[in-house]
mmCIF file of C-alpha atoms in Angstrom:
data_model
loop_
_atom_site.group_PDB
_atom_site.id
_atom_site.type_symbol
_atom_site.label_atom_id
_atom_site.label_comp_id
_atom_site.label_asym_id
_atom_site.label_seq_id
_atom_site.Cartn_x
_atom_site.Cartn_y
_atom_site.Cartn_z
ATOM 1 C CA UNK A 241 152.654 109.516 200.948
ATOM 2 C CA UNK A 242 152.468 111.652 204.328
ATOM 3 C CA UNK A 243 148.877 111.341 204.694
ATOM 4 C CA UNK A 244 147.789 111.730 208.436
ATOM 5 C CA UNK A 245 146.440 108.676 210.154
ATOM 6 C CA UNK A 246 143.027 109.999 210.509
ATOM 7 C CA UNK A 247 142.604 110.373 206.415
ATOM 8 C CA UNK A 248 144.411 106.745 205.835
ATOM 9 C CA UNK A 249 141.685 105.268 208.491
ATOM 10 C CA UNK A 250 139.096 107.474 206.340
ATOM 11 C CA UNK A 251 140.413 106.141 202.695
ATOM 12 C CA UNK A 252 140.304 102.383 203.956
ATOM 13 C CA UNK A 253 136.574 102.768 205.350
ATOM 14 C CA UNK A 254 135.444 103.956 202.109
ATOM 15 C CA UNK A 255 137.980 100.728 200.465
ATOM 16 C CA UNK A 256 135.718 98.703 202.423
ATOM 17 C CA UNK A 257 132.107 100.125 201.506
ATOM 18 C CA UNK A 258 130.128 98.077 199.517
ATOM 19 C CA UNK A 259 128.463 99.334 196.182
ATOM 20 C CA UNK A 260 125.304 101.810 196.528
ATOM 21 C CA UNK A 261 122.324 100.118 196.149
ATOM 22 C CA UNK A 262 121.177 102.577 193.227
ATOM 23 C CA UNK A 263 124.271 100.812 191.616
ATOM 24 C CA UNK A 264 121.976 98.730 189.348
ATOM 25 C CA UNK A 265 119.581 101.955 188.124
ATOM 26 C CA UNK A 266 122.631 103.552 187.287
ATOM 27 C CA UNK A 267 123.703 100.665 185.219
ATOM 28 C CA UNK A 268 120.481 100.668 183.579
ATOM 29 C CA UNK A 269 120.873 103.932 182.718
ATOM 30 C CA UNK A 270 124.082 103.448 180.750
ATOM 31 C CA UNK A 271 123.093 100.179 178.914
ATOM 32 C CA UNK A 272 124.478 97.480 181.436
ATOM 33 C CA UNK A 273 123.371 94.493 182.704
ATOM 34 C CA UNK A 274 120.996 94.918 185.621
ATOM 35 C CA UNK A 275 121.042 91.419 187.812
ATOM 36 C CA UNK A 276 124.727 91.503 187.074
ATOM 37 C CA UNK A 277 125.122 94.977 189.017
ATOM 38 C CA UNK A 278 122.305 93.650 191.789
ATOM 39 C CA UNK A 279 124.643 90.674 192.151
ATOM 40 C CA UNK A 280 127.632 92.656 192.416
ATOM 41 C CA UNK A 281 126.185 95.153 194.878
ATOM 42 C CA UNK A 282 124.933 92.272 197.094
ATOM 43 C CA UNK A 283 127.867 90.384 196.921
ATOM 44 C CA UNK A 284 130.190 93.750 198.383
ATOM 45 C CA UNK A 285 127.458 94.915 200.726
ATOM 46 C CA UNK A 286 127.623 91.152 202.157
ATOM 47 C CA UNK A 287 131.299 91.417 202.639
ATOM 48 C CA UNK A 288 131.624 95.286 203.952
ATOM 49 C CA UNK A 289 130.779 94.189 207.540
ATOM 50 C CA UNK A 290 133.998 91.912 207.880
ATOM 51 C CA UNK A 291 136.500 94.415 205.476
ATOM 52 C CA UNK A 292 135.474 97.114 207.196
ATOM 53 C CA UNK A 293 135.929 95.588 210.665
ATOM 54 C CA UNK A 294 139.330 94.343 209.363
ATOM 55 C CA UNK A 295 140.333 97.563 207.728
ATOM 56 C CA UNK A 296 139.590 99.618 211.226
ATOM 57 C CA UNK A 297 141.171 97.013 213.423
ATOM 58 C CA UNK A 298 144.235 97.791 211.641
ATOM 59 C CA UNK A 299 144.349 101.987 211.289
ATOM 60 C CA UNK A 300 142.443 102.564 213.993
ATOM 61 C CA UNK A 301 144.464 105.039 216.401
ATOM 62 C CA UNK A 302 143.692 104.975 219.758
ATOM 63 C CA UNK A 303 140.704 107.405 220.262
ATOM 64 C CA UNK A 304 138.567 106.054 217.924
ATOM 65 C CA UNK A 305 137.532 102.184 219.391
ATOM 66 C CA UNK A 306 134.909 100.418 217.482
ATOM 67 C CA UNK A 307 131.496 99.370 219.953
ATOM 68 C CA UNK A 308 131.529 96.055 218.945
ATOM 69 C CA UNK A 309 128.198 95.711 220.091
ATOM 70 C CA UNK A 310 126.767 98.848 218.545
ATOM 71 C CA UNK A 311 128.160 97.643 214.996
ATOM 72 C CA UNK A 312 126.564 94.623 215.085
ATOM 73 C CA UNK A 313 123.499 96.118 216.314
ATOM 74 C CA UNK A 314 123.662 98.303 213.299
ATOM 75 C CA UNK A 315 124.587 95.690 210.897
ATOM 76 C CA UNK A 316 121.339 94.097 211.861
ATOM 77 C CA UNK A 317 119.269 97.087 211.266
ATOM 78 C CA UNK A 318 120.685 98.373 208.040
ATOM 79 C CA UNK A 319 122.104 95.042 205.985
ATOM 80 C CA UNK A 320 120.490 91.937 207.473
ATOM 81 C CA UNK A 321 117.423 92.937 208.089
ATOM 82 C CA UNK A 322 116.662 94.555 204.923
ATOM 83 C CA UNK A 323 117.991 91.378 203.580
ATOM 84 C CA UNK A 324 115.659 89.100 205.259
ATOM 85 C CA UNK A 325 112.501 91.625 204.675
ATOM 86 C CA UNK A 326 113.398 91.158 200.727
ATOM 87 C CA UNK A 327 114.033 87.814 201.477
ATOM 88 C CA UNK A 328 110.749 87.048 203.150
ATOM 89 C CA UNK A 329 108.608 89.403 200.713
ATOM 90 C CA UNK A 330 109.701 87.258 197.741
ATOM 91 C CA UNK A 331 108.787 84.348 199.694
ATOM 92 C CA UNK A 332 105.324 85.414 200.805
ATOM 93 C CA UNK A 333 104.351 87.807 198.201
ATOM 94 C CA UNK A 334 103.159 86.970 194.734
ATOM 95 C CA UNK A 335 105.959 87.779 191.845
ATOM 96 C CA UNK A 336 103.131 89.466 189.848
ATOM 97 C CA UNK A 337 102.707 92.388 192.578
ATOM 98 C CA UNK A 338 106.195 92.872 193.111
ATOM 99 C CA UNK A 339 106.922 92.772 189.385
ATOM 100 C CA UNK A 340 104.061 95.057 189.120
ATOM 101 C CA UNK A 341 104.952 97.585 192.384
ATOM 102 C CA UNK A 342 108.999 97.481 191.125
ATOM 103 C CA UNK A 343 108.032 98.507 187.478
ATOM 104 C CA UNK A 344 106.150 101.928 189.254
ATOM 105 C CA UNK A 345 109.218 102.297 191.589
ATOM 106 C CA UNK A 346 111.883 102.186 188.475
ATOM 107 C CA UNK A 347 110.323 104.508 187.143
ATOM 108 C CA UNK A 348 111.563 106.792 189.555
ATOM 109 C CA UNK A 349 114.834 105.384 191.011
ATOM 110 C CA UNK A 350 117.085 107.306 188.938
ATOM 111 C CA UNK A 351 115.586 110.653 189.384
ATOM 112 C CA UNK A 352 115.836 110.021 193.235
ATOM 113 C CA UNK A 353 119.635 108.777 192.931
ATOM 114 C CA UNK A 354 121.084 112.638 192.097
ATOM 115 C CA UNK A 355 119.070 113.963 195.102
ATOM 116 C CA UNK A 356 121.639 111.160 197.436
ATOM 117 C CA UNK A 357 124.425 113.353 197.688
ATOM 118 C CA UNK A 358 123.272 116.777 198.515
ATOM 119 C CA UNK A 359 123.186 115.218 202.055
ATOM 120 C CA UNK A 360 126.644 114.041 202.263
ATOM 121 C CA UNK A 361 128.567 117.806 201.120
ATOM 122 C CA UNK A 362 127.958 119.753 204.279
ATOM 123 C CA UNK A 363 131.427 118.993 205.587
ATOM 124 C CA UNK A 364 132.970 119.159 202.508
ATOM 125 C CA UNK A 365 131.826 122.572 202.170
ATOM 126 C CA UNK A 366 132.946 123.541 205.442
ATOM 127 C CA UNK A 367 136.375 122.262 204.691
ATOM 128 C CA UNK A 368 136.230 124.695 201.321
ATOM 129 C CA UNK A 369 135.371 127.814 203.745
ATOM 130 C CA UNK A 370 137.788 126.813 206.000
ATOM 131 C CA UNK A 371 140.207 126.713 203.123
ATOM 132 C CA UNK A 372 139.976 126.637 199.374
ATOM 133 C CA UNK A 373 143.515 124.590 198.917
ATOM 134 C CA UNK A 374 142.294 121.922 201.526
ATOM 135 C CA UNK A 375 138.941 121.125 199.646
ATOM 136 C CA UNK A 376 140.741 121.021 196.226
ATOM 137 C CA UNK A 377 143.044 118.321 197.598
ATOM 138 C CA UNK A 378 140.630 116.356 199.447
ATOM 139 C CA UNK A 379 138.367 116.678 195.825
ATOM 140 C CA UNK A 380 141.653 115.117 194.051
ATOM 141 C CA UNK A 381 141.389 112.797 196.784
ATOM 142 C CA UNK A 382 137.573 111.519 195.874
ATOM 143 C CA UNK A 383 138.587 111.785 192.058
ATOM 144 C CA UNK A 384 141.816 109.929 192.405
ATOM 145 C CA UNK A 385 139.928 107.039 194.865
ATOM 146 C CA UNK A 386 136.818 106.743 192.362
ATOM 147 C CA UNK A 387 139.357 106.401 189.440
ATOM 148 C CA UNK A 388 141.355 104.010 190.864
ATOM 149 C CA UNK A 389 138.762 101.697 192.214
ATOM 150 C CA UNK A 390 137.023 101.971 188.313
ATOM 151 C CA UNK A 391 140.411 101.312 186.531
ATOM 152 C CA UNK A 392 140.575 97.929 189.016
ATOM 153 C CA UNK A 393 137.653 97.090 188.614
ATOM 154 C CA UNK A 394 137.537 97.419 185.062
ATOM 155 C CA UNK A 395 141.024 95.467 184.195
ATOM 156 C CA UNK A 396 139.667 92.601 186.354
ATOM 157 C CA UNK A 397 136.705 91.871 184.858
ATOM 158 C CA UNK A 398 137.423 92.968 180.954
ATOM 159 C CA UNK A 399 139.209 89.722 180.093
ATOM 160 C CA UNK A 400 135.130 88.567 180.308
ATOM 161 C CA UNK A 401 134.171 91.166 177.424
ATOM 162 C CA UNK A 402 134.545 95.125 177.837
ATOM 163 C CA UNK A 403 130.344 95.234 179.235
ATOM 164 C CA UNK A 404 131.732 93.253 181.987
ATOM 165 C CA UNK A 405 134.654 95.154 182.361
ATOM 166 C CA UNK A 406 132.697 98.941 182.290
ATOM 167 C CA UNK A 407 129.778 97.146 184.628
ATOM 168 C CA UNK A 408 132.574 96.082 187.398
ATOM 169 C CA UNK A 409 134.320 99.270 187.277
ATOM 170 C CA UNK A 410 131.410 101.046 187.656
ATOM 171 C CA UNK A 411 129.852 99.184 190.847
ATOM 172 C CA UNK A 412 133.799 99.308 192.699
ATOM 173 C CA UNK A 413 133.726 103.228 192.178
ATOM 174 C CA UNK A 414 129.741 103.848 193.455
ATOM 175 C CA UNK A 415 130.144 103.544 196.997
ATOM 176 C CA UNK A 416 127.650 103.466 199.700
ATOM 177 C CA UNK A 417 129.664 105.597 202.100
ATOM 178 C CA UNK A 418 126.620 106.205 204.233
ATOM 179 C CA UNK A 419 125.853 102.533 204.492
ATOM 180 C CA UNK A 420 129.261 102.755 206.443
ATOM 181 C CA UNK A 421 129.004 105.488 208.015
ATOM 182 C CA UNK A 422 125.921 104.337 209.459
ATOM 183 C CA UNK A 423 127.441 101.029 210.579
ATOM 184 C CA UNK A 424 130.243 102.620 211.963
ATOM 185 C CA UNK A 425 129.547 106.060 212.693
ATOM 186 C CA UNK A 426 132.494 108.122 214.858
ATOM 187 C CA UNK A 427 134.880 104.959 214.503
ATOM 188 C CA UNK A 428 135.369 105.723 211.076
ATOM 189 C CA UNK A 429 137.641 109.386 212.547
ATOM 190 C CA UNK A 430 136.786 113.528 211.414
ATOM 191 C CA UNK A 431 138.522 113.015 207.736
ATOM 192 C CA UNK A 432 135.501 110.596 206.895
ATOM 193 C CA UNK A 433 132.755 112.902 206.030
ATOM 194 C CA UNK A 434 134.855 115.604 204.528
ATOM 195 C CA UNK A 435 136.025 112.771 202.320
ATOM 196 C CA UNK A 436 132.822 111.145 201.221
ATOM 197 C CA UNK A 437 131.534 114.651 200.323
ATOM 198 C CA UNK A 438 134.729 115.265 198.012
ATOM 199 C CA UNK A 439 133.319 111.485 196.698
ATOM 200 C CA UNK A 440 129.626 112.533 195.716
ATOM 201 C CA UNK A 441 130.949 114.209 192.479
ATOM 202 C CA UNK A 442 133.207 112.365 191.290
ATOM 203 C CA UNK A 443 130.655 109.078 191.825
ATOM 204 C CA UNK A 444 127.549 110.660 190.196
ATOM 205 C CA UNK A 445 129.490 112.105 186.744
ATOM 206 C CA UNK A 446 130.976 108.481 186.615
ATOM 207 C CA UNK A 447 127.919 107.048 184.268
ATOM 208 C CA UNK A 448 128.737 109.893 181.968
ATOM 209 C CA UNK A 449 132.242 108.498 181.412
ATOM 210 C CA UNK A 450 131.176 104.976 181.421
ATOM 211 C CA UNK A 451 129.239 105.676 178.512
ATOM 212 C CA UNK A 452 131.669 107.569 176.667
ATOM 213 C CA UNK A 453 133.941 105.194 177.403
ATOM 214 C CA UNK A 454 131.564 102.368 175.741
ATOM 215 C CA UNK A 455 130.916 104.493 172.607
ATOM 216 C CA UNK A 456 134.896 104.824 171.789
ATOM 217 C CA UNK A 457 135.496 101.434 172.588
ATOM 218 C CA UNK A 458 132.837 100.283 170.163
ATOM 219 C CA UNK A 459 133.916 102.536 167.849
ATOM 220 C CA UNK A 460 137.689 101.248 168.067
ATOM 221 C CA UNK A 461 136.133 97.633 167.662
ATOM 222 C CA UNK A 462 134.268 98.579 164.225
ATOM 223 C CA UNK A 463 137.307 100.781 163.167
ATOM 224 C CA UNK A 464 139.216 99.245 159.891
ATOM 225 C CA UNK A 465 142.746 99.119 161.504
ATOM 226 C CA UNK A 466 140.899 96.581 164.880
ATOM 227 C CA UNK A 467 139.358 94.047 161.636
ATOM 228 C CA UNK A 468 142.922 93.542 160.017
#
């Protein structure tokens, strides 16, 4: 559609981003299943390392060359080893202080998860001074991506039952785009961060829909005309 290469490397880096990890307070917030959205988010933060590896082998241009050794470096420091800390704290610690410690913490999580992107817009808002017409596109961008991944999402999993459905869309649009860019830092080419600030919006208003979406889809189940 006569994107440049550096934006179609930046839209499959963010295809390849697992779910944030505040994924499952946000699906508290709406009503959703919680373990079912810390499943999910596991699951796609397990599998980012290899899509994302895949997805730059193949639009990578020639200046930007993935350190393979850096990446996995940084794989080990920000997914695995998290991992095994959890893994090894549930092991070694009793369930009654973590239950105890994550009730304080949850308490809090979704306060904290608003305050994520105001560190992710800075190039987003230098693209708007730079010009006004270029950060309105790349902001249809983030809304059309977010929409698209929610809609798949969604249509997958609704044939389950429409919580399903609203729970799946809503983990494939949040997307941990710092995770990646983390991971995989200047590899990932200078449309990346413009692009994951034009994201933050569009990501964080999400819940709002999700819930309005529930509400008139509960409403169309009650409704006289769905019972005959």
């Amino acid at each position: 559609m006569g994107a440049s290469q550096t934006l179609i490397l930046a839209i499959s880096a963010v295809a390849a981003t697992g779910s944030l990890f505040a994924t499952p307070a946000i699906a508290r917030s709406v009503g959703l299943d919680v373990m079912t959205a810390m499943a999910m988010t596991i699951a796609t933060t397990l599998l980012m390392p290899l899509v994302l590896y895949i997805n730059l082998v193949v639009f990578q241009q020639d200046e930007f060359q993935l350190d393979l050794f850096s990446y996995f470096q940084r794989l080990i420091v920000f997914i695995f080893g998290p991992m095994l800390l959890s893994a090894l704290s549930h092991r070694y610690i009793p369930n009654q202080i973590l239950k105890r410690t994550h009730s304080k913490i949850a308490q809090v999580t979704i306060l904290l998860v608003p305050a994520f992107p105001l560190g992710l817009v800075a190039e987003f808002r230098a693209l708007f001074d730079h010009s006004w017409l270029q950060g309105l596109l790349y902001f249809g961008y983030g809304v059309t991506i977010c929409l698209v991944f929610f809609i798949t999402g969604f249509l997958l999993f609704m044939r389950c039952n429409v919580p399903d459905g609203m729970l799946a869309g809503i983990t494939s649009a949040n997307r941990n785009v710092l995770l990646t860019f983390t991971v995989a830092g200047s590899a990932l080419g200078p449309d990346y961060l413009p692009l994951i600030g034009a994201l933050q919006l569009p990501i964080y208003t999400m819940p709002l829909f999700v819930k309005w979406l529930g509400k008139s889809l509960c409403a169309d189940s009650r409704s006289p005309s769905s019972t005959v």
